[in-house]
Tab-separated table of C-alpha atoms and ligand atoms in Angstrom:
chain	number	residue	atom	x	y	z
A	296	MET	CA	-81.490	-41.425	20.253
A	297	THR	CA	-85.248	-41.621	19.809
A	298	LEU	CA	-85.359	-38.302	17.955
A	299	ASP	CA	-82.593	-39.427	15.636
A	300	LEU	CA	-84.462	-42.613	14.849
A	301	PHE	CA	-87.544	-40.618	13.890
A	302	GLN	CA	-85.528	-38.271	11.680
A	303	ASP	CA	-83.888	-41.161	9.886
A	304	CYS	CA	-86.997	-43.307	9.567
A	305	ASP	CA	-86.943	-43.197	5.758
A	306	LEU	CA	-83.389	-44.569	5.704
A	307	PRO	CA	-82.489	-48.269	5.788
A	308	SER	CA	-81.312	-49.458	9.195
A	309	PRO	CA	-77.577	-49.748	9.818
A	310	GLY	CA	-76.122	-53.145	9.025
A	311	ARG	CA	-73.616	-55.076	7.026
A	312	GLU	CA	-74.304	-56.750	3.700
A	313	GLU	CA	-71.858	-58.799	1.665
A	314	LEU	CA	-72.177	-57.818	-1.998
A	315	ALA	CA	-69.510	-60.283	-3.182
A	316	PRO	CA	-66.405	-61.860	-1.604
A	317	GLY	CA	-64.345	-58.883	-0.349
A	318	ALA	CA	-67.119	-56.366	-1.054
A	319	ILE	CA	-69.190	-55.151	1.880
A	320	LEU	CA	-71.951	-52.560	2.143
A	321	LEU	CA	-71.975	-50.883	5.570
A	322	ARG	CA	-75.415	-49.275	5.764
A	323	GLY	CA	-75.438	-45.940	7.570
A	324	PHE	CA	-71.842	-46.325	8.757
A	325	ALA	CA	-70.967	-42.636	8.170
A	326	ARG	CA	-74.364	-41.172	9.064
A	327	ARG	CA	-73.463	-39.908	12.531
A	328	ARG	CA	-70.220	-38.352	11.264
A	329	ALA	CA	-71.826	-36.686	8.250
A	330	GLU	CA	-71.952	-33.119	9.522
A	331	GLY	CA	-68.261	-33.183	10.414
A	332	LEU	CA	-67.432	-34.702	7.034
A	333	VAL	CA	-69.389	-32.025	5.178
A	334	ALA	CA	-67.664	-29.220	7.127
A	335	ALA	CA	-64.281	-30.730	6.224
A	336	ILE	CA	-65.284	-31.070	2.550
A	337	GLU	CA	-66.249	-27.374	2.467
A	338	GLU	CA	-62.839	-26.404	3.836
A	339	ILE	CA	-61.062	-28.558	1.272
A	340	ALA	CA	-63.151	-27.192	-1.611
A	341	ALA	CA	-62.369	-23.615	-0.522
A	342	ARG	CA	-58.671	-24.388	-1.063
A	343	THR	CA	-58.856	-26.672	-4.047
A	344	PRO	CA	-62.146	-26.156	-5.877
A	345	PHE	CA	-64.347	-28.773	-7.517
A	346	ARG	CA	-63.828	-28.919	-11.269
A	347	HIS	CA	-64.996	-30.998	-14.241
A	348	MET	CA	-61.817	-32.741	-15.332
A	349	GLN	CA	-61.143	-33.413	-18.969
A	350	THR	CA	-60.978	-37.023	-20.130
A	351	PRO	CA	-58.202	-38.259	-22.441
A	352	GLY	CA	-60.830	-38.211	-25.208
A	353	GLY	CA	-61.471	-34.474	-24.673
A	354	GLN	CA	-64.887	-34.711	-22.993
A	355	HIS	CA	-65.515	-33.421	-19.488
A	356	MET	CA	-66.378	-35.658	-16.547
A	357	SER	CA	-70.015	-35.387	-15.538
A	358	ALA	CA	-69.195	-35.279	-11.796
A	359	ALA	CA	-67.108	-32.390	-10.430
A	360	MET	CA	-64.016	-33.492	-8.509
A	361	THR	CA	-61.359	-32.459	-6.078
A	362	ASN	CA	-58.961	-34.336	-3.776
A	363	CYS	CA	-57.217	-34.332	-0.450
A	364	GLY	CA	-54.294	-36.280	0.937
A	365	PRO	CA	-50.723	-36.801	-0.291
A	366	PHE	CA	-51.972	-37.801	-3.760
A	367	GLY	CA	-54.912	-36.692	-5.853
A	368	TRP	CA	-56.455	-38.459	-8.838
A	369	ILE	CA	-56.575	-36.370	-11.993
A	370	SER	CA	-57.631	-36.785	-15.584
A	371	ASP	CA	-56.555	-34.700	-18.568
A	372	ARG	CA	-55.682	-35.137	-22.253
A	373	ARG	CA	-52.587	-37.147	-21.193
A	374	GLY	CA	-54.590	-39.714	-19.243
A	375	TYR	CA	-55.485	-40.689	-15.698
A	376	ARG	CA	-52.968	-40.566	-12.864
A	377	TYR	CA	-52.182	-39.517	-9.312
A	378	GLU	CA	-50.389	-36.227	-8.683
A	379	PRO	CA	-49.081	-34.733	-5.405
A	380	SER	CA	-50.272	-31.227	-6.391
A	381	ASP	CA	-53.413	-29.712	-7.807
A	382	PRO	CA	-52.640	-28.785	-11.442
A	383	ASP	CA	-55.153	-25.898	-11.193
A	384	THR	CA	-53.638	-24.190	-8.121
A	385	GLY	CA	-50.074	-25.566	-8.293
A	386	ALA	CA	-50.278	-26.253	-4.533
A	387	PRO	CA	-50.193	-29.651	-2.820
A	388	TRP	CA	-53.662	-31.134	-2.249
A	389	PRO	CA	-54.971	-30.228	1.241
A	390	PRO	CA	-54.052	-32.771	3.909
A	391	MET	CA	-56.489	-35.547	4.685
A	392	PRO	CA	-58.556	-34.477	7.741
A	393	GLY	CA	-58.444	-36.738	10.805
A	394	ILE	CA	-62.189	-37.356	10.530
A	395	PHE	CA	-61.594	-38.777	7.009
A	396	LEU	CA	-58.708	-41.028	8.062
A	397	ASP	CA	-60.639	-42.365	11.055
A	398	LEU	CA	-63.748	-43.114	9.021
A	399	ALA	CA	-61.787	-44.845	6.253
A	400	ALA	CA	-59.825	-47.000	8.712
A	401	ASP	CA	-62.911	-47.864	10.802
A	402	ALA	CA	-64.988	-48.828	7.770
A	403	ALA	CA	-62.183	-50.875	6.220
A	404	ALA	CA	-61.595	-52.720	9.503
A	405	ASP	CA	-65.312	-53.469	9.825
A	406	ALA	CA	-65.273	-54.886	6.318
A	407	GLY	CA	-62.297	-57.141	7.088
A	408	PHE	CA	-59.381	-54.938	5.986
A	409	PRO	CA	-57.598	-53.834	9.183
A	410	GLY	CA	-54.798	-51.251	9.119
A	411	PHE	CA	-56.066	-49.305	6.087
A	412	LEU	CA	-54.150	-46.036	5.764
A	413	PRO	CA	-55.259	-44.211	2.594
A	414	ASP	CA	-52.962	-41.685	0.913
A	415	ALA	CA	-55.582	-40.358	-1.512
A	416	CYS	CA	-59.184	-39.255	-1.214
A	417	LEU	CA	-61.076	-38.385	-4.378
A	418	ILE	CA	-64.113	-36.217	-3.690
A	419	ASN	CA	-66.837	-36.443	-6.348
A	420	ARG	CA	-69.760	-34.036	-6.480
A	421	TYR	CA	-72.853	-35.037	-8.453
A	422	GLU	CA	-75.782	-32.806	-9.289
A	423	PRO	CA	-79.085	-34.316	-10.454
A	424	GLY	CA	-78.600	-35.770	-13.945
A	425	THR	CA	-74.880	-36.473	-13.554
A	426	ARG	CA	-73.422	-39.960	-13.532
A	427	MET	CA	-70.250	-42.008	-13.506
A	428	SER	CA	-69.888	-44.600	-16.219
A	429	LEU	CA	-68.748	-48.146	-15.529
A	430	HIS	CA	-65.012	-48.287	-14.766
A	431	GLN	CA	-62.364	-50.038	-12.673
A	432	ASP	CA	-60.207	-48.248	-10.093
A	433	ARG	CA	-56.844	-49.374	-11.403
A	434	ASP	CA	-54.551	-46.338	-11.311
A	435	GLU	CA	-53.350	-47.272	-7.803
A	436	GLN	CA	-50.029	-49.043	-7.320
A	437	ASP	CA	-51.130	-50.993	-4.268
A	438	LEU	CA	-54.007	-53.249	-5.272
A	439	THR	CA	-53.853	-55.145	-1.947
A	440	ALA	CA	-55.553	-52.205	-0.206
A	441	PRO	CA	-59.321	-51.860	-0.549
A	442	ILE	CA	-61.374	-48.937	-1.852
A	443	VAL	CA	-63.588	-47.273	0.760
A	444	SER	CA	-66.466	-45.301	-0.749
A	445	VAL	CA	-68.685	-42.994	1.317
A	446	SER	CA	-72.030	-41.631	0.070
A	447	LEU	CA	-73.425	-38.317	1.324
A	448	GLY	CA	-76.447	-36.286	0.267
A	449	LEU	CA	-78.848	-37.342	-2.501
A	450	PRO	CA	-79.387	-41.075	-3.062
A	451	ALA	CA	-77.806	-42.929	-5.971
A	452	ILE	CA	-77.975	-46.238	-7.769
A	453	PHE	CA	-74.534	-47.836	-7.600
A	454	LEU	CA	-73.711	-50.298	-10.360
A	455	PHE	CA	-71.514	-53.081	-9.080
A	456	GLY	CA	-70.297	-55.404	-11.790
A	457	GLY	CA	-67.709	-58.099	-12.243
A	458	LEU	CA	-64.083	-58.217	-13.308
A	459	LYS	CA	-64.998	-57.884	-16.999
A	460	ARG	CA	-66.789	-54.849	-18.391
A	461	SER	CA	-69.356	-57.124	-20.031
A	462	ASP	CA	-70.248	-58.909	-16.764
A	463	PRO	CA	-73.737	-58.106	-15.458
A	464	SER	CA	-73.970	-55.411	-12.756
A	465	ASP	CA	-75.993	-55.407	-9.560
A	466	ARG	CA	-77.920	-52.201	-8.870
A	467	ILE	CA	-77.547	-51.091	-5.270
A	468	ALA	CA	-79.466	-48.130	-3.841
A	469	LEU	CA	-77.062	-46.030	-1.765
A	470	VAL	CA	-78.216	-43.306	0.595
A	471	HIS	CA	-76.649	-40.667	2.812
A	472	GLY	CA	-74.189	-42.282	5.215
A	473	ASP	CA	-73.758	-45.601	3.397
A	474	VAL	CA	-70.216	-46.907	2.957
A	475	VAL	CA	-69.116	-49.543	0.431
A	476	VAL	CA	-65.753	-51.263	0.793
A	477	TRP	CA	-64.325	-53.442	-1.973
A	478	GLY	CA	-60.976	-55.186	-1.906
A	479	GLY	CA	-59.325	-58.587	-2.159
A	480	PRO	CA	-60.950	-60.613	-4.958
A	481	SER	CA	-63.371	-57.724	-5.639
A	482	ARG	CA	-60.755	-54.956	-5.840
A	483	LEU	CA	-60.937	-54.631	-9.623
A	484	ARG	CA	-64.670	-54.989	-10.070
A	485	PHE	CA	-66.273	-52.580	-12.531
A	486	HIS	CA	-68.560	-50.024	-10.900
A	487	GLY	CA	-70.432	-46.820	-11.698
A	488	ILE	CA	-73.287	-44.500	-10.768
A	489	LEU	CA	-76.568	-44.104	-12.712
A	490	PRO	CA	-77.756	-40.521	-13.350
A	491	ILE	CA	-78.707	-38.950	-10.011
A	492	ARG	CA	-82.426	-38.247	-9.668
A	493	GLU	CA	-83.706	-34.749	-8.967
A	494	GLY	CA	-84.139	-34.035	-5.275
A	495	THR	CA	-83.060	-31.983	-2.283
A	496	HIS	CA	-81.179	-33.395	0.668
A	497	ALA	CA	-81.585	-31.892	4.151
A	498	LEU	CA	-77.828	-31.441	4.693
A	499	LEU	CA	-76.435	-31.140	1.150
A	500	GLY	CA	-79.259	-29.724	-0.955
A	501	ARG	CA	-79.256	-30.636	-4.654
A	502	GLN	CA	-76.126	-32.740	-4.599
A	503	ARG	CA	-74.554	-36.058	-3.815
A	504	ILE	CA	-70.986	-36.153	-2.577
A	505	ASN	CA	-68.915	-39.313	-2.691
A	506	LEU	CA	-65.566	-39.807	-1.002
A	507	THR	CA	-63.357	-42.627	-2.226
A	508	PHE	CA	-60.355	-43.484	-0.133
A	509	ARG	CA	-57.504	-45.269	-1.862
A	510	LYS	CA	-53.935	-46.332	-1.330
A	511	ALA	CA	-52.445	-44.830	-4.461
A	512	ALA	CA	-48.691	-45.167	-3.964
B	807	LIG	C1	-66.035	-43.648	-8.057
B	807	LIG	O1	-66.081	-44.753	-8.539
B	807	LIG	O2	-64.973	-42.970	-8.042
B	807	LIG	C2	-67.237	-43.004	-7.440
B	807	LIG	C3	-68.312	-43.934	-7.054
B	807	LIG	C4	-69.458	-43.208	-6.388
B	807	LIG	O3	-69.668	-42.019	-6.655
B	807	LIG	O4	-70.156	-43.820	-5.573
B	808	LIG	FE1	-64.296	-45.763	-9.059
């Protein structure tokens, strides 16, 4: 306990912060499960590798992505959608590990959304300099379920805006182990990630990994 506290002394202390109605930041919520999460991510990526998906406009996404669970989010020239199989391997996405399901349900319940059972987990990998531009998560059929977003590795500035693209965004510093949950009246808020700053993380090296759990179908 004491040793852990010393190791983590540069990290904000665990706690719960309301960002907006239905949007909760759970500081450090995933920190103690991080090593297990990273091992599971490595197993998933060995089966269904990270790739830079093409956007409908023909660019490539700055973050590399893969998925696990019954459905995976993909982007290509035809648009954005959920698919039960990886178009690159032709195989179903790897199943969602128990450690993922437990974390997603625990975090959602803590944020006021009990009974969350995600059927999709998008795994984003950012290297320094990469970003995610402002967008809404709106490809899911069930908008009553929240989004649960887990940050691992290098820190990031999360942009959390309103329901219109032109609404001002808050800038929230997210570090390893932080979890953000947004649902209810905040479910369709615009959000994004500013370019990741150069750095090296003790567990993940020169990368940030984000898990977003969704109820897609
Ligand atoms: C996303 O919106 O899919 C990712 C957000 C993040 O990387 O924190
Ligand atoms: Fe998103």
